[in-house]
Amino acid sequence: MADIAQESLDLHRAHKGKLEVASKVPVKDRAALSRVYTPGVGAVSTAIGEDKTRVWEYTMKGNMVAVVTDGSAILGLGNLGPEAALPVMEGKAVLFKELAGVDAFPLCLATQDPDEIVAAVKAIAPVFGGINLEDIAAPKCFDIEKRLQDALDIPVVHDDQHGTAMVVLAAFLNALKVKGAEAGAVRVVMNGAGAAGVAVAKMLLAAGVADLTICDSKGVIHAGREGLTDAKRELAARTNPRGITGTLADAVKGADVFVGVSVAGALSGDMVRTMRTDPIVFALANPTPEIMPDEAAAAGALIVATGRSDFPNQINNALGFPGIFRGALDHRVRRITDDMLTQAARNLAAVVETPDVEHIMPDIFDPKVVPAVADAIC
Amino acid sequence: MADIAQESLDLHRAHKGKLEVASKVPVKDRAALSRVYTPGVGAVSTAIGEDKTRVWEYTMKGNMVAVVTDGSAILGLGNLGPEAALPVMEGKAVLFKELAGVDAFPLCLATQDPDEIVAAVKAIAPVFGGINLEDIAAPKCFDIEKRLQDALDIPVVHDDQHGTAMVVLAAFLNALKVKGAEAGAVRVVMNGAGAAGVAVAKMLLAAGVADLTICDSKGVIHAGREGLTDAKRELAARTNPRGITGTLADAVKGADVFVGVSVAGALSGDMVRTMRTDPIVFALANPTPEIMPDEAAAAGALIVATGRSDFPNQINNALGFPGIFRGALDHRVRRITDDMLTQAARNLAAVVETPDVEHIMPDIFDPKVVPAVADAIC
C-alpha cells in the first residue's frame, strides 16, 4: 500500500491531475474556426433556441455526466472537503470514459448545505445528460438525491447508494448460485446502515431476501429501538422478522450471509464460526475490510468478497456506474428505477458464466460488463 | 454565410457537440486503476486534506477554467437561454485548448437571477483555476463579476468586457501607429455602452485617450441626461469633454476614430464623410458590422476593422481570452487588473511588427499571440 500511495502521489503531481478537456474537432485554420465558433455557431444556437430538445443532438450534453460531491464522506477518509475530493472524482471520471466512453466532469462544491447543494446542481444541469452524486454523507444524501430527482429531467443517481447496491446484489446472486441456495431461504445479516447500507438492504429485499437483519454502530436495528433516523425506521419495519435485539454478534449467529458496508475489523473469526455451514462473507469496508479474507476462510467461510483488487471476488462500484450511465444516456432515461437496477444486477451476474468460490464477479476490464449493465437501464 | 451555417449544423450534429473529457493517464489494467483510483488516490486526497493549496499541484484545477453563462446575451442573438448558449461556450472551450492549452469547461446556468448566478459560481469554484463569465447581459454582468471577484481567490473575468477591451485597445494602438497619431490627440467616438462598450471606454481612457464621446441607442451620453444607469453615469463623468449632446451623427462630426460595439448599420457612409481626414473605423457588431468595410472605405476611412474573419483587420476576442487565462494560470494570478490588460494590449499590438492599413491585428493562429498576452498577466 505504501508503494501504491507514493506512486499515486507521483502520478498526480506529474500530470497535474488526470483529466483534460479536449476538442473532438480539429481547429487549425479560420475555415474550421468559422464552423466551430462564430459565425457558424450562431446557426446552432438559433436552432436550439427554437427547440431546446435539440441540445441533445448538437452539443456535448448527450454524453456528459456531472460527478458531484460536497466532499463530506470521501472514500473511508471522512469529511475532508471539496478540494480533497477532487482526485477521487477525477478518477471516477477517468473510469467513466475509459470503461464506457461516457464523458464525465467532476464538480466538488464549496458548500455542504443541502439546500445550497440542490440549488447548485439544478443551476448546472443544462449542460449534463445525467448527475452522479458521490461521497455525500448520510442521511442528507437521501434527501438531496430525492429533491434533485424530482426537480430535474435527467437521471440523478447517488452512486454510493445505488451503484453499490446493484453491484452487491450481482455478487449476492452469484454467491447463492455457487452455494446452491435461494434468496428467499437464506438468513442475511448486514452491518452498516449508511448510504450504501440502506440502498443494499432495499435491493436485497426487492430481490426476494425474506430474512434480513441490519446492524449499525449501536447494534441491531429493530422497530423498538429509540432514536432511529427516518431511513432506519423504514428499514426496521421491513427487516428483522425474528425480532432480534443486541449486537452484531447476536445477529450473525446462524446466518448464511454477512454483508459488511461498515468499518475495518467489525467481524471476527469467532463470529463467522457462529454462522451456519459454508457461510458467505462480503467484507466491503475500504481499504481494510471487516475481516481479512484469510481469517474468514480459516473460520469456515465458503466465499469471501472484498472491495479490494488484491483479493479474489472484488465487489467494486466500477462494475456499476459506467454501465448505468452508458445505458441511461443511450436510452435517454429520465429516472433510473429499482427495477432497472435489479435487472442490471442480474445481467452483471450473468457475465460470469460459471461462478465459483473465487470468481463470483467479472473483472472490471471485461468488455462484456458495461453492455450487460447498460442493457438493463432503459 | 448560409453554407457556413449549414456546415456548422452538420458538424455539431455529427460530433454531438465539440468537447470531450479525456484521461491524461491510460488506465488499461488493475495496476493503473489502483493508482488513478482507489486505493492509491486516498493518499492524494489525504495530502490535500492536510493542505488545501496542494489541490493546485495534484489535480486538474491548475489548468482548468469554467466558461460560465446564463444565456442572457448570446452573441448578437439575445436571450435564448442556457441550452442555446452551449454551442458557443463549447466553441470557446475548444479555442482555449487549441490556442493556449487551457482546459475549459462550459457551464450554462439554469438561472438568470444575479444572486443565484453568484451562488452557483461560488459553489463550483473549487475545481477551477479561473472563471470566464460569458454572454451575460448588461448591466447585471457588472455586479455579478464584482461580487465574484470579491468572493473568490481565483481570477474572474467577464470576457465580453475585458477580453474585448484588451483586444480593441491593441487594435487602436496599431491603428494610431499606422495613422501616425497619439492617443491623447485624437477624438474618439464609441457607439454602444453595454458590457463591451463600458469596458472598452475604460481601457481607452486608461491608455490616454483624452477626448472620448460615447453614444448608446438613445444618443450621446452626457452628464445631464436623465435615467442613466450607474455604469453610464460613471462614464458620463469621465468622457465627453466638449459637452456634446444629440445623436451619433452629431458626435462623429470631426472625430478621428469610430468604435462600434453596437448594432448592424449604425454608421452610414455619410456619417464617415463628416469625420476628420483619414478616419479609423472599428465596426465590431457581429455578424453584420455597423458599416460594411467597402462602404466605409468609399467614404474615406483609412483603416476599417470588423469582428469578421472574411475581411482584413479582424478584432476578435479569440486574440485575448486564451492568453489572458494562460497567463493567469501560469502565474497563479488571483485578480486580473486593468494595468495587466493594458500591458497585454501593448504586447498583442507589438506582435504585428509593421502594421499597415490592412494588418493592424495578428492572425488568431499566430503562435506568438498567446505568449505575448500571457506574459502581461502576472
Tab-separated table of C-alpha atoms in Angstrom, chain A residues 30-44, chain B residues 1-12 308-310:
chain	number	residue	atom	x	y	z
A	30	ARG	CA	-10.007	30.102	-39.989
A	31	ALA	CA	-12.314	27.882	-42.031
A	32	ALA	CA	-12.597	25.405	-39.153
A	33	LEU	CA	-12.898	28.259	-36.676
A	34	SER	CA	-15.849	29.763	-38.531
A	35	ARG	CA	-17.775	26.473	-38.192
A	36	VAL	CA	-16.802	25.596	-34.627
A	37	TYR	CA	-17.170	29.160	-33.341
A	38	THR	CA	-18.506	32.380	-34.808
A	39	PRO	CA	-20.138	32.985	-37.181
A	40	GLY	CA	-21.302	29.387	-37.914
A	41	VAL	CA	-22.120	28.500	-34.327
A	42	GLY	CA	-24.827	31.151	-34.359
A	43	ALA	CA	-26.965	28.869	-36.524
A	44	VAL	CA	-26.634	26.088	-33.962
B	1	MET	CA	-22.955	32.604	-44.630
B	2	ALA	CA	-25.733	30.122	-45.471
B	3	ASP	CA	-23.155	27.481	-46.353
B	4	ILE	CA	-21.202	28.072	-43.167
B	5	ALA	CA	-24.401	27.843	-41.120
B	6	GLN	CA	-25.385	24.512	-42.657
B	7	GLU	CA	-21.866	23.133	-42.384
B	8	SER	CA	-21.758	24.192	-38.761
B	9	LEU	CA	-25.082	22.494	-38.031
B	10	ASP	CA	-23.853	19.337	-39.770
B	11	LEU	CA	-20.579	19.342	-37.862
B	12	HIS	CA	-22.283	19.787	-34.490
B	308	ARG	CA	-15.254	39.034	-39.012
B	309	SER	CA	-12.732	36.628	-40.411
B	310	ASP	CA	-13.684	37.355	-44.043
